[in-house]
Short mmCIF file of C-alpha atoms in Angstrom, two decimals:
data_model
loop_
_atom_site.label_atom_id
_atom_site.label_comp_id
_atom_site.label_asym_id
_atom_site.label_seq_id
_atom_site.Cartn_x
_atom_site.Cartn_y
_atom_site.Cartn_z
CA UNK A 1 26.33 54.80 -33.09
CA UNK A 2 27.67 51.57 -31.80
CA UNK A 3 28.76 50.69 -28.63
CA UNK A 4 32.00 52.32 -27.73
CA UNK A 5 32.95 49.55 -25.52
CA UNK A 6 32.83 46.77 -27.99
CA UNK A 7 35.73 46.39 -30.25
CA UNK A 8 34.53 43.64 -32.48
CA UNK A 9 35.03 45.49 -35.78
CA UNK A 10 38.79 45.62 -34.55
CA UNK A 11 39.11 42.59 -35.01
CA UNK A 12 37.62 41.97 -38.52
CA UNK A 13 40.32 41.30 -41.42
CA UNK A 14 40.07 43.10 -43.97
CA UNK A 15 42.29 43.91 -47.35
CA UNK A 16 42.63 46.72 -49.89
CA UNK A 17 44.66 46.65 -53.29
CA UNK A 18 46.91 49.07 -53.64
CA UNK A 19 46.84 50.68 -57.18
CA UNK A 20 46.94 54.38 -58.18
CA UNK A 21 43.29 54.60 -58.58
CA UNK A 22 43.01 55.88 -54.89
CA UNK A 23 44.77 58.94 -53.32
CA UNK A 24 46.46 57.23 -50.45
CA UNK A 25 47.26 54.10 -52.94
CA UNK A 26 48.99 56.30 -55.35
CA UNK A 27 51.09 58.24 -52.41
CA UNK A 28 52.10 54.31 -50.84
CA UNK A 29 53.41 53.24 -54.34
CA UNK A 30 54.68 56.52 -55.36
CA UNK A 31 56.12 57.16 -51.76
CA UNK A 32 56.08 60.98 -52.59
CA UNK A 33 54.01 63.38 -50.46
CA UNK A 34 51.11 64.54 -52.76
CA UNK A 35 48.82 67.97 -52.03
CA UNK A 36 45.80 68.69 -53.52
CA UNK A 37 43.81 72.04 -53.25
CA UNK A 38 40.49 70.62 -54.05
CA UNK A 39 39.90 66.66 -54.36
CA UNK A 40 36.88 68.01 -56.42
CA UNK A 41 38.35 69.45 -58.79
CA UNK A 42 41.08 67.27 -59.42
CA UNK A 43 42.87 68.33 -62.95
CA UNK A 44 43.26 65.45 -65.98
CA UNK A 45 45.43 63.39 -66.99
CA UNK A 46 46.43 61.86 -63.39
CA UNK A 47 45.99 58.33 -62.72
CA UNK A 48 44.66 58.99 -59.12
CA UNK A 49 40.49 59.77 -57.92
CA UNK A 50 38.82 60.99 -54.74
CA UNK A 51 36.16 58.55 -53.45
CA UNK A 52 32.99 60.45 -52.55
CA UNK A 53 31.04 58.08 -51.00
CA UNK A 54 32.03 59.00 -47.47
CA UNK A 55 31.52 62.45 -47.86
CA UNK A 56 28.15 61.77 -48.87
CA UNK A 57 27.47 59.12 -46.08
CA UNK A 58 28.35 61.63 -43.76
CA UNK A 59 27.51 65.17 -45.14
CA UNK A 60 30.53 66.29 -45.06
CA UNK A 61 32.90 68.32 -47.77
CA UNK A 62 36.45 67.07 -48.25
CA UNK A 63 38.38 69.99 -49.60
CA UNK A 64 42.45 70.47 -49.33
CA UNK A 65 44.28 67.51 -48.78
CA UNK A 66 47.47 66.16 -47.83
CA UNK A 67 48.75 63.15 -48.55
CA UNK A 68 52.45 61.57 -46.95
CA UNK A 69 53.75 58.21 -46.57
CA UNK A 70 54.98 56.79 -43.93
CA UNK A 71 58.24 55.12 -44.41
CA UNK A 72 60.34 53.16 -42.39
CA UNK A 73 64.36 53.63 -42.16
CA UNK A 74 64.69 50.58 -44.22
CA UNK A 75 62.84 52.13 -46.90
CA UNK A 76 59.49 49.82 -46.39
CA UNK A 77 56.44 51.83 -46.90
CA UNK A 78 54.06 50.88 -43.72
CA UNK A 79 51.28 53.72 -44.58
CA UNK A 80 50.39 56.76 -45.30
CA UNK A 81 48.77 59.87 -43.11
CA UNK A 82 46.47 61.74 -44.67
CA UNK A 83 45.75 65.59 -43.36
CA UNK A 84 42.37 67.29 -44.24
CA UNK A 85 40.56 70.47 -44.40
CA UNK A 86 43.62 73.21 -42.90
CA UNK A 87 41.23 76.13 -41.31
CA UNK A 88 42.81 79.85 -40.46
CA UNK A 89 42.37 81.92 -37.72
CA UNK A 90 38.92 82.48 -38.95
CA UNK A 91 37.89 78.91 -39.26
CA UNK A 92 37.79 78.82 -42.82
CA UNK A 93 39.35 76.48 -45.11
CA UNK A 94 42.40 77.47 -47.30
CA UNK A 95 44.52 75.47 -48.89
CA UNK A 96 48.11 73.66 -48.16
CA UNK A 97 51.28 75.59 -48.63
CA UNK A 98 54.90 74.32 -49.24
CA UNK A 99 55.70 74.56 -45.64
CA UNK A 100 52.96 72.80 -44.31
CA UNK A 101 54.44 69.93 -46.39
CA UNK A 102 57.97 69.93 -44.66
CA UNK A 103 55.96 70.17 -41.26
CA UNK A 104 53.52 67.40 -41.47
CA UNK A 105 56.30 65.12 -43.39
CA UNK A 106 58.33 65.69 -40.00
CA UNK A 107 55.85 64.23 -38.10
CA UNK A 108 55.10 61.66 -40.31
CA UNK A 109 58.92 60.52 -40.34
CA UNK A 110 58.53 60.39 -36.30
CA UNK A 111 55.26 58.71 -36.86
CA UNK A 112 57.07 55.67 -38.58
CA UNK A 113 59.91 55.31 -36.59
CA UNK A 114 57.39 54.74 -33.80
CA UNK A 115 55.68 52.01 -35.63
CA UNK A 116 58.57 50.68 -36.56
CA UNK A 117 60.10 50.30 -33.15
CA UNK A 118 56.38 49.01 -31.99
CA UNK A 119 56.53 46.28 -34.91
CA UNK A 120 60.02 45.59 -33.91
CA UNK A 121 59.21 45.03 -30.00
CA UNK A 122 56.28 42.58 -31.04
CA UNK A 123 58.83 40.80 -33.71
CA UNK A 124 61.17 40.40 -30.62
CA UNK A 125 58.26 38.98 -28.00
CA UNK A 126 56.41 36.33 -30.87
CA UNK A 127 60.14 35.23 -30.65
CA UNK A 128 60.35 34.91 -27.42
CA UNK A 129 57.46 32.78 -28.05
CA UNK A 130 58.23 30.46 -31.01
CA UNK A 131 61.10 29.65 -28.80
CA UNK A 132 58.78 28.23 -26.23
CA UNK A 133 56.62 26.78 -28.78
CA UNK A 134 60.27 24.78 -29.91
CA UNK A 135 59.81 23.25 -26.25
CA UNK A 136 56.17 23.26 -25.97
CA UNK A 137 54.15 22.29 -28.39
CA UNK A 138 51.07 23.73 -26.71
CA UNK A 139 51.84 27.22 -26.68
CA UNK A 140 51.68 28.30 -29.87
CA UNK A 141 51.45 32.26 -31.62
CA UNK A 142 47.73 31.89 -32.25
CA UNK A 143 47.05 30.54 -28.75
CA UNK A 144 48.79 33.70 -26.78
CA UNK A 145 47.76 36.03 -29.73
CA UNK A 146 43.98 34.89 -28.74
CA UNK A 147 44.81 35.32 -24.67
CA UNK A 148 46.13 38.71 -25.85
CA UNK A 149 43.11 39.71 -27.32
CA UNK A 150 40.91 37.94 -25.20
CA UNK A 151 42.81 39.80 -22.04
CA UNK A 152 42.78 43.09 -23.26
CA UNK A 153 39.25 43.27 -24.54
CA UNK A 154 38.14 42.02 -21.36
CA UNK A 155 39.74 44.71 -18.94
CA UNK A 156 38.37 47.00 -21.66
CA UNK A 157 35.01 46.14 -20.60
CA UNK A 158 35.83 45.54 -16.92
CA UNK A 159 37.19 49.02 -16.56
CA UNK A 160 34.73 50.76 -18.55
CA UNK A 161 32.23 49.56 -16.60
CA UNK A 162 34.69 51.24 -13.57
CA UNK A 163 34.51 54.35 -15.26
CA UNK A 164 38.39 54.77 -15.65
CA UNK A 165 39.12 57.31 -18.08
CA UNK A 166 39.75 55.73 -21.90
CA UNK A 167 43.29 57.10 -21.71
CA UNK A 168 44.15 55.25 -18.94
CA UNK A 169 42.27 52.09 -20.81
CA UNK A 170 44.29 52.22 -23.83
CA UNK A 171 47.40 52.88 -21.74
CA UNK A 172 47.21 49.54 -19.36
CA UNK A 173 45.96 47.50 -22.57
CA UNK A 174 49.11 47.90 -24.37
CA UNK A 175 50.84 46.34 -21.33
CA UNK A 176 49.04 43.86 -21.04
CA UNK A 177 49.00 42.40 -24.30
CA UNK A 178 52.37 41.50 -24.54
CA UNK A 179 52.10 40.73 -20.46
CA UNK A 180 49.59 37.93 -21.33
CA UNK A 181 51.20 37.03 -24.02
CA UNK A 182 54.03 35.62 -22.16
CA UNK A 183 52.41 34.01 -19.69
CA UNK A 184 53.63 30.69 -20.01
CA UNK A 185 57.31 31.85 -21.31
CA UNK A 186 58.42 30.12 -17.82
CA UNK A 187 58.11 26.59 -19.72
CA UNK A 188 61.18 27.20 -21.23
CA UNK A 189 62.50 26.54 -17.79
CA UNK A 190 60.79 23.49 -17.71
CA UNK A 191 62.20 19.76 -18.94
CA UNK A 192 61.14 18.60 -22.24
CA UNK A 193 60.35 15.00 -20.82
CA UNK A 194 58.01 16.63 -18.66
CA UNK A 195 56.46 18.89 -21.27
CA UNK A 196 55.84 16.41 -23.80
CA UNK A 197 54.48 13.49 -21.77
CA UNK A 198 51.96 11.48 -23.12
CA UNK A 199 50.02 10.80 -19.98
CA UNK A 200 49.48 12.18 -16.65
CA UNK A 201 52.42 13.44 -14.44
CA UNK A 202 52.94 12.26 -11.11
CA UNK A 203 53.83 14.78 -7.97
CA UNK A 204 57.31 15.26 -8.63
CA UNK A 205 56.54 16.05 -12.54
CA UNK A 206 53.53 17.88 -11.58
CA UNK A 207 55.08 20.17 -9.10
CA UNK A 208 57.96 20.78 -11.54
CA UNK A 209 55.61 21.78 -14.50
CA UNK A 210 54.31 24.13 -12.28
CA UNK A 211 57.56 25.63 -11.32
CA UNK A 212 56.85 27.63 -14.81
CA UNK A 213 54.94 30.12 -12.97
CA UNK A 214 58.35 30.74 -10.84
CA UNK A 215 60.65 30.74 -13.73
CA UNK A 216 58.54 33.26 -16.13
CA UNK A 217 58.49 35.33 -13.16
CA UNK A 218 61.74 35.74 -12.41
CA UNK A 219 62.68 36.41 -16.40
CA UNK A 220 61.40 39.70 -15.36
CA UNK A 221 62.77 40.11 -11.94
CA UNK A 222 65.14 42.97 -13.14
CA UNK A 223 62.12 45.70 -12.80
CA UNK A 224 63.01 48.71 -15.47
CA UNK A 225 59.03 49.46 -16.28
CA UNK A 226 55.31 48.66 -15.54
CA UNK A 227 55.12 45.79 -18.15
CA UNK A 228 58.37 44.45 -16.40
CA UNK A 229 56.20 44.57 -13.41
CA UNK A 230 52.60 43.48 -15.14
CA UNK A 231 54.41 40.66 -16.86
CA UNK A 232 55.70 39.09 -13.54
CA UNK A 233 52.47 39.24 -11.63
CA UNK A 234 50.78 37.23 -14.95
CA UNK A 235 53.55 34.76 -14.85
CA UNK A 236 53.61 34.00 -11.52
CA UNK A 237 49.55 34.04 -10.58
CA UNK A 238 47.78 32.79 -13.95
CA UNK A 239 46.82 29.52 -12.17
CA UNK A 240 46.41 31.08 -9.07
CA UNK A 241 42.40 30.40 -8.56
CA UNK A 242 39.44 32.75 -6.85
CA UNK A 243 38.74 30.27 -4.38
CA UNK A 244 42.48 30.03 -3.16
CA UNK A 245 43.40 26.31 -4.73
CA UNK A 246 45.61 27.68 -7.03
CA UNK A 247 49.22 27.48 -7.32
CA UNK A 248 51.84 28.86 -6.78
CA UNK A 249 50.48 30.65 -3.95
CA UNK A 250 52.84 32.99 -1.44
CA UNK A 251 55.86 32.18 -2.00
CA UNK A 252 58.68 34.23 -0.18
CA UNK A 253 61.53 34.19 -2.09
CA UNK A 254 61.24 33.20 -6.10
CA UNK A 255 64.93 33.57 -6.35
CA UNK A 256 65.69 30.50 -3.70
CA UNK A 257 67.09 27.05 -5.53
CA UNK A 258 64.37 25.27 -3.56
CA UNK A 259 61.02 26.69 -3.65
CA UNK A 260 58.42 25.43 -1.62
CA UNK A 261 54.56 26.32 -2.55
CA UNK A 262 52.73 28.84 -0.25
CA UNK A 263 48.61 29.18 0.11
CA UNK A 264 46.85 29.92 -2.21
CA UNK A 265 46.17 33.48 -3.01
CA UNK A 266 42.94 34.23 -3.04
CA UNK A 267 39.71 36.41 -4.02
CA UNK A 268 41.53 39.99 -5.16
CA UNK A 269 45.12 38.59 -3.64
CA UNK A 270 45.76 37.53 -7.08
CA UNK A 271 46.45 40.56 -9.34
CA UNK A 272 43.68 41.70 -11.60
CA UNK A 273 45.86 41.08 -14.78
CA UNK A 274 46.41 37.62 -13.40
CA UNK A 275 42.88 37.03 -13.15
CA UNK A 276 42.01 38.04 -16.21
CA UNK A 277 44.33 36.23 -18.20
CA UNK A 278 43.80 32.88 -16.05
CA UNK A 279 40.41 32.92 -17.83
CA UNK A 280 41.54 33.90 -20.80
CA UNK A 281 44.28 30.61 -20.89
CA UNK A 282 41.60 28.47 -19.79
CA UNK A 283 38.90 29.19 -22.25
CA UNK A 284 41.10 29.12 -25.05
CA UNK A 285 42.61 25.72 -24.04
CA UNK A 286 39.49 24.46 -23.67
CA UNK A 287 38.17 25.31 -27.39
CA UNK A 288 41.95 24.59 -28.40
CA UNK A 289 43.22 20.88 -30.50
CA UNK A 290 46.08 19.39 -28.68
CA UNK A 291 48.43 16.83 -29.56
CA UNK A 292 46.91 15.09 -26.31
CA UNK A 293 43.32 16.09 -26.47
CA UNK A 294 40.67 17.63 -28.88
CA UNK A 295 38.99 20.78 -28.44
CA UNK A 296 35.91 21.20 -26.41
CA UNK A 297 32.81 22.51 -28.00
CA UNK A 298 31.71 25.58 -27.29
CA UNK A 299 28.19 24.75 -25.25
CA UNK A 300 30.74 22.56 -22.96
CA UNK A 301 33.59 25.09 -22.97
CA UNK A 302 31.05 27.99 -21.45
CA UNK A 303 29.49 25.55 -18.89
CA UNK A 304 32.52 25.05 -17.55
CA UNK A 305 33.38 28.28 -17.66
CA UNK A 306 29.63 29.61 -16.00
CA UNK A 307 30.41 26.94 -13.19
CA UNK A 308 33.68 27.62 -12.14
CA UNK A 309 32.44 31.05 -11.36
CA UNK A 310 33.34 32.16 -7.93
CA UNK A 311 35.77 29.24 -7.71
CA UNK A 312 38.04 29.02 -9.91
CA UNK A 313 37.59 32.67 -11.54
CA UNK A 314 36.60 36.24 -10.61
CA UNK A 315 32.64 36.37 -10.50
CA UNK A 316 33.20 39.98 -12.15
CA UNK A 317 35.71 38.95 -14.77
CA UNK A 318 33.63 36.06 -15.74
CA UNK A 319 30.32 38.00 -16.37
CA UNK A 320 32.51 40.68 -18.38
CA UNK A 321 34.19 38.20 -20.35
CA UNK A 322 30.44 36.61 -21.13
CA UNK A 323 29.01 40.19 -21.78
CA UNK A 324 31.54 40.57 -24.80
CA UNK A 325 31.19 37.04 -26.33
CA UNK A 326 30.66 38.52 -29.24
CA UNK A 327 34.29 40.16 -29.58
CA UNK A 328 35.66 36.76 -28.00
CA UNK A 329 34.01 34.95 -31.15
CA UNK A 330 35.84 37.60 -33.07
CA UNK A 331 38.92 37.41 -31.82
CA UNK A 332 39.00 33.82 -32.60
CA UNK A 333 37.76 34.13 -36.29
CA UNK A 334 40.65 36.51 -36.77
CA UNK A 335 43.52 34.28 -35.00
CA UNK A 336 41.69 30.82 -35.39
CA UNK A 337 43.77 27.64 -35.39
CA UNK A 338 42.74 24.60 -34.09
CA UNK A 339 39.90 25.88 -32.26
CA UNK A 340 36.16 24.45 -32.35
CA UNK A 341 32.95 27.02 -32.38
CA UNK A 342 30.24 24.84 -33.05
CA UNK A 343 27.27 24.66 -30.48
#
């Protein structure tokens, strides 16, 4: 009955022991596919039990199950899929049979090569990451894990309220989470006695620290896929702003040795992705310790935020990303560090 456009709950940590007390606990530490004609009726003498509670929360009747792990190629158990309730032709329930097993353990062995490979692509981009961290001490894996979730969940909302199809939704956020992520990966490109200056930068260190937004772009100049292509618009337009004072503006050629500053884009010139993950950055380095500043508090961080509206960010972005506050405070629960909440 909730909202299906807040995602909150998502981001809510919680944990289960694993014992043999439960069905799918006994099939993770077992890692043997387990099939049971009636979790009702469940015969003595085994260690495992069927929880009834959400049957009865729900009205429903949990019959045949099947129970398979999901196991990596390195042998690491990662989960377990859980089939229930087979119906015939006729719609009624019957049980499991010996083939169904091989079937569904098929698609289960797909199913965790997929993870895998998805676990494996995120291993590869937080290390992309911690490298820049090495260099700069302000961009940190809970600070672009935040803009992550911040970004998606607010293009969630924005295109929700658009109407575009939840398939399409999910598709794009996946992109963009690792696309915001690296958003700053660029300032590996950038000197370390620029970086870590205590104190303010004049031109000539100011217009190289913002040459970032040229070098992340071209990491991913060699286009082979949309998040090639999402990732480079972030890069290069995250501090481009609504108003067009932003930087880098149009710039030609990102692939010249000298590279000379256009206008700034402006209004829906920048890309929506870029837009959305400018106020992401912003917010969260705001509310965010650094070695050079402490964190804002929260009343001051959404002022600023409320009056830079229409200037420095999209008027629609901004009242999405203050209609899911609620998800934003989430997100930073679940990936805090360093951050202030109070009032």
């Amino acid at each position: 009955k909730r909202d299906s456009t807040s995602n909150r709950y998502l981001y809510s940590s919680d944990a289960i022991h694993i014992d043999h007390d439960s069905i799918a606990g006994h099939v993770a530490i077992t890692k043997k596919a387990l099939i049971i004609d009636d979790v009702y009726k469940i015969e003595s003498g085994v260690p495992y039990g069927f929880n009834r509670s959400f049957d009865e929360k729900y009205s429903y009747r949990t019959k045949a199950v099947m129970t398979v792990p999901l196991i990596t190629s390195q042998g690491k158990i990662i989960g377990v899929m859980q089939i229930i309730n087979p119906k015939n032709q006729n719609g009624a329930i019957h049980r499991f049979e010996a083939r169904h097993k091989l079937i569904v353990s098929y698609f289960a062995n797909h199913a965790a090569i997929a993870i895998e490979k998805a676990m494996m692509t995120r291993e590869i981009i937080l290390r992309m990451i911690k490298m820049s961290e090495l260099r700069d001490p302000t961009e940190t894996i809970p600070h672009v894990n935040r803009v992550g979730a911040y970004s998606i969940e607010i293009y969630h909302k924005w295109a929700s309220n658009r109407g575009i199809s939840l398939d399409e939704i999910k598709s794009v956020k996946d992109t963009l989470r690792i696309a915001s992520m690296l958003h700053d990966v660029g300032k590996i490109g950038v000197s370390d006695t620029i970086l870590k200056k205590n104190g303010s930068l004049d031109a000539e260190e100011s217009h190289l620290m913002k040459m970032h937004t040229i070098f992340g772009a071209r990491l991913f100049m060699d286009r082979t896929s949309d998040w090639d292509e999402m990732a480079a618009e972030v890069a290069i337009s995250h501090h481009e702003k609504w108003d067009g004072s932003g930087y880098p503006g149009h710039v030609p050629n990102i692939q010249r040795n000298e590279i000379l500053f256009g206008p700034g884009k402006k209004g829906e010139e920048i890309p929506l992705f870029a837009r959305i993950v400018a106020l992401a950055d912003v917010y969260d380095a705001l509310m965010s310790e650094r070695y050079y500043k402490n964190g804002w508090s929260e009343g001051r961080a959404l002022d600023f935020i409320q009056r830079e509206r229409g200037r420095h960010f999209d008027p629609a972005v901004t009242d999405v990303f203050f209609s899911i506050y609620d998800i934003i405070k989430a997100i930073q629960k679940k990936y805090d560090s360093c951050v202030r909440s109070e009032i």
